[in-house]
Short mmCIF file of C-alpha atoms in Angstrom, two decimals:
data_model
loop_
_atom_site.label_atom_id
_atom_site.label_comp_id
_atom_site.label_asym_id
_atom_site.label_seq_id
_atom_site.Cartn_x
_atom_site.Cartn_y
_atom_site.Cartn_z
CA MET A 29 55.68 -43.40 14.34
CA ALA A 30 54.68 -46.21 12.27
CA PRO A 31 52.41 -47.90 15.10
CA ASP A 32 50.36 -44.94 15.60
CA LEU A 33 49.53 -44.58 11.81
CA THR A 34 48.33 -47.79 12.07
CA ILE A 35 46.32 -47.60 14.79
CA LEU A 36 44.80 -44.21 13.36
CA VAL A 37 43.80 -46.14 9.72
CA ASN A 38 42.18 -48.81 11.72
CA GLN A 39 40.02 -46.29 13.62
CA LEU A 40 39.16 -44.64 10.62
CA GLN A 41 38.39 -48.04 8.79
CA THR A 42 35.96 -48.89 11.99
CA ARG A 43 34.16 -45.50 11.85
CA ILE A 44 33.43 -45.97 7.90
CA SER A 45 32.37 -49.11 8.41
CA SER A 46 30.10 -47.72 10.92
CA MET A 47 28.79 -45.38 8.85
CA GLU A 48 28.20 -47.47 6.19
CA GLU A 49 25.82 -49.92 8.56
CA THR A 50 23.85 -46.91 9.25
CA ILE A 51 23.32 -45.70 6.06
CA ASN A 52 21.75 -49.12 4.87
CA LYS A 53 19.74 -49.15 8.22
CA HIS A 54 18.17 -45.68 6.86
CA MET A 55 17.73 -46.96 3.48
CA ALA A 56 15.83 -50.34 4.69
CA GLU A 57 13.84 -47.74 6.76
CA LYS A 58 13.15 -45.50 4.23
CA THR A 59 11.91 -48.21 1.74
CA ALA A 60 9.50 -49.32 4.53
CA TRP A 61 8.12 -45.97 4.52
CA MET A 62 7.53 -45.89 0.82
CA ALA A 63 5.70 -49.03 0.88
CA GLN A 64 3.70 -47.80 3.89
CA GLN A 65 2.94 -44.58 1.91
CA SER A 66 1.91 -46.33 -1.55
CA LYS A 67 -0.36 -48.74 0.55
CA LEU A 68 -2.35 -45.74 2.18
CA MET A 69 -2.39 -44.07 -0.96
CA ASP A 70 -4.38 -47.18 -2.62
CA LEU A 71 -6.34 -47.31 0.74
CA ILE A 72 -7.13 -43.04 -0.10
CA LEU A 73 -8.29 -44.13 -3.46
CA SER A 74 -10.47 -46.80 -2.62
CA LEU A 75 -12.18 -44.91 0.40
CA ASN A 76 -13.06 -42.08 -2.14
CA GLU A 77 -14.57 -44.43 -4.42
CA THR A 78 -16.49 -45.71 -1.63
CA ILE A 79 -17.58 -42.07 -0.71
CA LYS A 80 -18.91 -41.22 -4.36
CA SER A 81 -20.75 -44.51 -4.89
CA LEU A 82 -22.65 -44.04 -1.91
CA GLN A 83 -23.52 -40.42 -2.62
CA VAL A 84 -26.75 -40.20 -3.79
CA PRO A 85 -28.51 -37.07 -5.80
CA THR A 86 -31.13 -35.24 -3.30
CA THR A 87 -34.12 -33.33 -5.02
CA GLN A 88 -35.41 -30.48 -3.04
CA GLN A 89 -39.28 -31.00 -2.54
CA PRO A 90 -41.66 -28.43 -3.45
CA LEU A 91 -43.09 -26.92 -0.30
CA GLY A 92 -46.70 -27.52 0.29
CA LYS A 93 -49.08 -28.31 2.96
CA LYS A 94 -48.36 -32.26 3.97
CA LYS A 95 -51.16 -34.10 5.09
CA VAL A 96 -50.01 -35.25 8.81
CA THR A 97 -51.46 -38.31 10.02
CA ASN A 98 -52.57 -38.83 13.55
CA ILE A 99 -50.63 -41.35 14.96
CA ALA A 100 -52.31 -41.74 17.43
CA ALA A 101 -55.98 -42.19 16.54
CA SER A 102 -54.93 -44.76 13.97
CA GLY A 103 -53.22 -46.59 16.60
CA GLU A 104 -50.08 -47.53 14.07
CA GLY A 105 -46.24 -46.19 15.96
CA SER A 106 -47.55 -45.92 19.04
CA SER A 107 -44.72 -47.38 20.82
CA SER A 108 -42.05 -44.68 22.41
CA ALA A 109 -39.50 -46.76 20.08
CA ASP A 110 -41.63 -46.03 17.46
CA SER A 111 -41.61 -42.49 17.44
CA MET A 112 -38.34 -41.91 18.70
CA HIS A 113 -37.14 -43.27 15.18
CA THR A 114 -40.04 -41.99 13.14
CA PRO A 115 -38.14 -39.25 10.98
CA THR A 116 -39.45 -35.86 11.13
CA GLN A 117 -39.57 -32.97 9.03
CA SER A 118 -37.53 -30.63 11.27
CA SER A 119 -34.79 -33.45 11.25
CA ALA A 120 -34.21 -33.45 7.72
CA LYS A 121 -31.19 -31.62 6.68
CA GLU A 122 -30.33 -29.88 3.22
CA SER A 123 -27.46 -30.84 1.02
CA TYR A 124 -24.65 -28.73 0.35
CA ALA A 125 -25.64 -28.05 -3.17
CA VAL A 126 -29.24 -26.59 -1.88
CA LYS A 127 -27.54 -24.62 0.32
CA ALA A 128 -25.18 -22.98 -2.54
CA ALA A 129 -27.92 -22.46 -4.74
CA LYS A 130 -29.71 -20.22 -2.08
CA ALA A 131 -26.97 -18.53 -1.26
CA ALA A 132 -26.21 -17.73 -4.95
CA LYS A 133 -29.99 -16.62 -5.65
CA ALA A 134 -29.40 -14.14 -2.24
CA GLU A 135 -26.10 -12.29 -3.95
CA LYS A 136 -27.11 -9.29 -5.70
CA LYS A 137 -26.13 -8.40 -8.72
CA PRO A 138 -23.62 -5.43 -8.97
CA THR A 139 -25.53 -2.56 -10.69
CA LEU A 140 -23.89 -1.10 -13.68
CA ARG A 141 -23.91 3.05 -13.78
CA LYS A 142 -24.67 4.18 -17.41
CA GLN A 143 -22.02 5.71 -18.88
CA THR A 144 -23.42 9.18 -20.41
CA LYS A 145 -21.86 9.86 -24.17
CA ALA A 146 -20.92 13.34 -25.58
CA ARG A 147 -23.63 14.18 -28.05
CA ALA A 148 -22.44 14.68 -31.74
CA PRO A 149 -22.72 17.84 -33.28
CA THR A 150 -25.54 18.78 -35.53
CA VAL A 151 -25.48 20.09 -38.82
CA ASP A 152 -27.40 23.28 -37.86
CA THR A 153 -24.29 23.79 -35.01
CA MET A 154 -21.85 23.23 -38.03
CA LYS A 155 -23.49 25.77 -40.41
CA ARG A 156 -23.09 28.08 -37.39
CA ILE A 157 -20.16 27.66 -36.45
CA LEU A 158 -18.23 27.26 -39.94
CA SER A 159 -20.05 30.44 -41.30
CA GLU A 160 -19.06 34.77 -41.91
CA PRO A 161 -19.30 36.63 -38.84
CA THR A 162 -22.32 38.30 -38.92
CA GLY A 163 -20.45 41.45 -36.89
CA PRO A 164 -20.31 42.16 -33.51
CA SER A 165 -21.75 39.94 -31.12
CA SER A 166 -25.24 41.02 -29.51
CA TYR A 167 -27.80 39.42 -26.84
CA LYS A 168 -31.37 39.46 -26.08
CA PHE A 169 -33.41 38.27 -22.81
CA VAL A 170 -36.53 35.75 -23.58
CA TYR A 171 -38.74 36.79 -20.37
CA LEU A 172 -41.24 34.26 -19.40
CA PRO A 173 -43.89 33.72 -16.89
CA CYS A 174 -43.64 31.59 -14.38
CA ARG A 175 -46.31 30.59 -11.29
CA HIS A 176 -43.17 29.00 -8.86
CA HIS A 177 -39.96 29.55 -7.67
CA LEU A 178 -37.52 27.31 -10.05
CA ARG A 179 -33.76 26.88 -9.69
CA HIS A 180 -31.57 27.61 -12.65
CA SER A 181 -31.21 23.61 -13.52
CA ALA A 182 -35.02 22.78 -13.12
CA VAL A 183 -35.76 25.93 -15.76
CA ARG A 184 -33.44 24.25 -18.22
CA LYS A 185 -34.36 20.92 -17.48
CA LEU A 186 -37.67 22.18 -18.36
CA LEU A 187 -36.00 23.42 -21.58
CA THR A 188 -35.33 20.54 -22.99
CA THR A 189 -38.58 19.35 -23.31
CA VAL A 190 -39.48 21.28 -26.36
CA LYS A 191 -35.44 20.57 -27.82
CA VAL A 192 -34.02 24.03 -26.91
CA PRO A 193 -30.16 23.50 -26.98
CA GLN A 194 -28.49 24.35 -23.76
CA SER A 195 -25.71 25.45 -25.23
CA ARG A 196 -27.64 28.19 -26.91
CA VAL A 197 -28.80 29.67 -23.59
CA ILE A 198 -26.03 31.44 -22.15
CA ASP A 199 -27.96 32.22 -18.51
CA VAL A 200 -30.98 31.83 -16.64
CA GLN A 201 -32.10 34.63 -14.09
CA PHE A 202 -34.50 35.66 -12.42
CA PRO A 203 -35.17 39.58 -13.01
CA ALA A 204 -38.87 39.58 -10.77
CA LYS A 205 -41.25 37.27 -9.08
CA GLY A 206 -43.08 35.21 -11.26
CA THR A 207 -40.53 35.84 -14.08
CA VAL A 208 -37.67 33.81 -15.95
CA ALA A 209 -35.12 35.69 -18.27
CA LEU A 210 -33.31 33.76 -20.85
CA LEU A 211 -29.77 34.94 -21.85
CA VAL A 212 -29.70 34.43 -25.49
CA HIS A 213 -27.49 35.65 -28.64
CA SER A 214 -29.65 38.06 -30.60
CA GLU A 215 -29.59 35.59 -33.84
CA TYR A 216 -31.41 33.10 -31.70
CA HIS A 217 -33.68 34.78 -30.24
CA GLN A 218 -36.47 35.00 -33.25
CA GLU A 219 -36.08 31.14 -33.08
CA LEU A 220 -36.35 30.46 -29.56
CA THR A 221 -39.28 32.96 -29.26
CA GLU A 222 -41.24 30.75 -32.05
CA ASN A 223 -40.42 27.34 -30.57
CA LEU A 224 -41.86 28.19 -27.15
CA GLU A 225 -45.02 29.85 -28.79
CA SER A 226 -45.25 27.10 -30.84
CA HIS A 227 -45.55 24.68 -28.05
CA GLY A 228 -47.95 26.80 -26.35
CA ILE A 229 -45.60 28.94 -24.01
CA SER A 230 -46.23 32.46 -23.67
CA THR A 231 -43.23 35.23 -23.74
CA LYS A 232 -43.60 38.96 -21.85
CA LYS A 233 -42.83 40.76 -24.58
CA GLU A 234 -43.88 44.27 -22.49
CA PHE A 235 -41.74 43.14 -19.46
CA ASN A 236 -39.54 46.10 -18.34
CA PRO A 237 -36.76 44.26 -15.58
CA PHE A 238 -35.60 48.51 -15.15
CA ALA A 239 -39.53 49.41 -13.93
CA ALA A 240 -39.59 51.10 -10.64
CA ASP A 241 -40.86 48.27 -8.66
CA ILE A 242 -38.02 45.94 -9.94
CA ILE A 243 -35.13 48.20 -10.22
CA GLY A 244 -35.39 49.15 -6.49
CA ASP A 245 -35.04 45.57 -5.15
CA GLN A 246 -31.31 45.32 -3.94
CA GLN A 247 -30.40 41.93 -4.56
CA HIS A 248 -30.57 42.42 -8.43
CA ALA A 249 -27.70 44.90 -8.22
CA ASN A 250 -24.16 43.75 -9.96
CA LYS A 251 -26.20 40.90 -11.01
CA THR A 252 -25.01 41.38 -14.14
CA VAL A 253 -21.38 41.21 -12.55
CA ARG A 254 -21.24 38.16 -11.37
CA THR A 255 -23.25 36.49 -13.78
CA CYS A 256 -20.52 37.25 -16.46
CA LEU A 257 -17.93 36.55 -13.81
CA ARG A 258 -19.34 33.03 -13.87
CA LEU A 259 -18.99 32.56 -17.55
CA PRO A 260 -15.81 31.75 -20.03
CA GLN A 261 -13.46 35.10 -20.54
CA HIS A 262 -14.12 35.67 -24.12
CA LEU A 263 -17.93 35.34 -23.41
CA GLY A 264 -18.43 37.49 -20.29
CA ASN A 265 -16.09 39.86 -22.22
CA SER A 266 -18.34 40.19 -25.16
CA ILE A 267 -21.71 40.54 -23.02
CA MET A 268 -20.31 43.11 -20.49
CA ARG A 269 -19.33 45.40 -23.64
CA PHE A 270 -22.66 45.11 -25.11
CA PHE A 271 -24.32 46.67 -22.02
CA THR A 272 -21.84 49.19 -21.43
CA ALA A 273 -22.29 50.52 -24.65
CA ALA A 274 -26.09 50.54 -24.42
CA THR A 275 -27.68 53.85 -24.83
CA SER A 276 -31.12 52.65 -23.80
CA VAL A 277 -32.48 52.01 -19.97
CA TYR A 278 -30.44 48.83 -20.33
CA LYS A 279 -26.87 50.76 -20.21
CA LEU A 280 -24.80 49.82 -17.43
CA PRO A 281 -22.81 52.58 -15.34
CA ASP A 282 -19.23 53.43 -17.21
CA ASN A 283 -17.43 52.13 -13.93
CA THR A 284 -19.25 48.45 -14.07
CA PHE A 285 -16.64 47.17 -16.71
CA ALA A 286 -13.87 48.26 -14.94
CA GLN A 287 -15.03 46.73 -11.81
CA TYR A 288 -15.53 43.44 -13.91
CA LEU A 289 -12.23 43.43 -14.95
CA GLU A 290 -10.78 43.99 -11.67
CA LYS A 291 -12.55 41.09 -10.54
CA ARG A 292 -11.78 38.77 -13.56
CA LYS A 293 -8.46 39.39 -12.16
CA GLY A 294 -8.58 36.64 -9.59
CA THR A 295 -10.19 34.42 -12.03
CA ALA A 296 -8.18 34.52 -15.03
CA PRO A 297 -4.54 34.57 -15.77
CA PRO A 298 -2.80 37.71 -16.13
CA SER A 299 -1.91 37.44 -19.71
CA LEU A 300 -5.67 36.97 -20.41
CA VAL A 301 -6.72 40.11 -18.70
CA ASN A 302 -5.60 43.32 -20.03
CA LYS A 303 -7.30 46.42 -18.46
CA ALA A 304 -5.70 49.74 -19.34
CA ASP A 305 -5.64 48.38 -23.25
CA THR A 306 -9.17 47.03 -23.00
CA ILE A 307 -10.65 50.23 -21.75
CA ALA A 308 -8.65 52.14 -23.95
CA ALA A 309 -10.08 50.36 -27.14
CA PHE A 310 -13.78 50.50 -25.60
CA GLN A 311 -13.55 54.30 -25.12
CA ALA A 312 -12.43 54.77 -29.02
CA ILE A 313 -15.29 53.14 -30.88
CA PRO A 314 -17.81 55.62 -32.03
CA PRO A 315 -21.11 55.05 -31.28
CA ALA A 316 -23.03 53.22 -34.32
CA SER A 317 -26.67 51.44 -34.79
CA ASP A 318 -26.68 48.06 -33.71
CA ASN A 319 -29.46 45.26 -33.56
CA ALA A 320 -32.19 46.77 -30.72
CA MET A 321 -32.54 45.09 -27.69
CA ASP A 322 -36.01 43.73 -27.17
CA GLY A 323 -37.32 47.00 -29.29
CA VAL A 324 -34.95 49.72 -27.91
CA GLU A 325 -32.02 50.88 -30.04
CA GLU A 326 -28.77 50.71 -28.86
CA THR A 327 -24.90 51.33 -29.85
CA ALA A 328 -22.70 48.65 -31.14
CA PRO A 329 -19.91 47.06 -29.11
CA ILE A 330 -16.46 46.25 -30.09
CA ASN A 331 -15.51 42.81 -31.86
CA ASN A 332 -14.65 40.01 -29.67
CA GLN A 333 -11.07 40.08 -28.59
#
């Protein structure tokens, strides 16, 4: 066993010696590579400094008509060698800085959309809201002549030119050809009329929407119901109660209010619409005098729910 151990130890020592030689060789190669890398870095730095020193800032010449001399007539540069090596205007190249400046000018700046801010409430609005209720709500129409067919949005845009608040005009209707009707609260009726007349806009005070030639038009059937369905529920209910309780020509049929409540079910939660209670409360109201609607006596509707 002793000779075998001696042989094994000798072999291990031989391998360790060879590995040390290999490591020393690799270390020497690494040192040589590091030296070459240092030389290359110095060379790169010197080349960069040389390039910077050779660069000359170019100035863009203004475009204009240049005087072109006739070389053939003057006799100068008549040889083919001169004509080949003479710099021409087309051969001159633009620098990178000039191209970048042109590209920057060509880029369009993004347009910023205007953000509309909500208007602050006025003093008149505050006084109107923070005041005692004057009684049941009543509504009136202001009839205006119109020579062209307009859209609802166009009529409201025209009203802004005379500073009519859009919140005070409940709805815009076209009861007849050449007539525009503005549905407003009774308290705002006189103020709106005076505002329009002060700007030279006359109103049709003698207009009768229930004339034979107007009431016979089928397109106006159930228009009040369709209008109230587009409005908020509390406002639509108040308007329907008012016109259903009227005793003049403005009175709607008795079943109109029931039809309105039936159609309102599809647009409002069931908890907000109670048909039986509303009809019972409506029928239990005794007739009473209220503000006239365009000069016609009407009965007072019930209070808003």
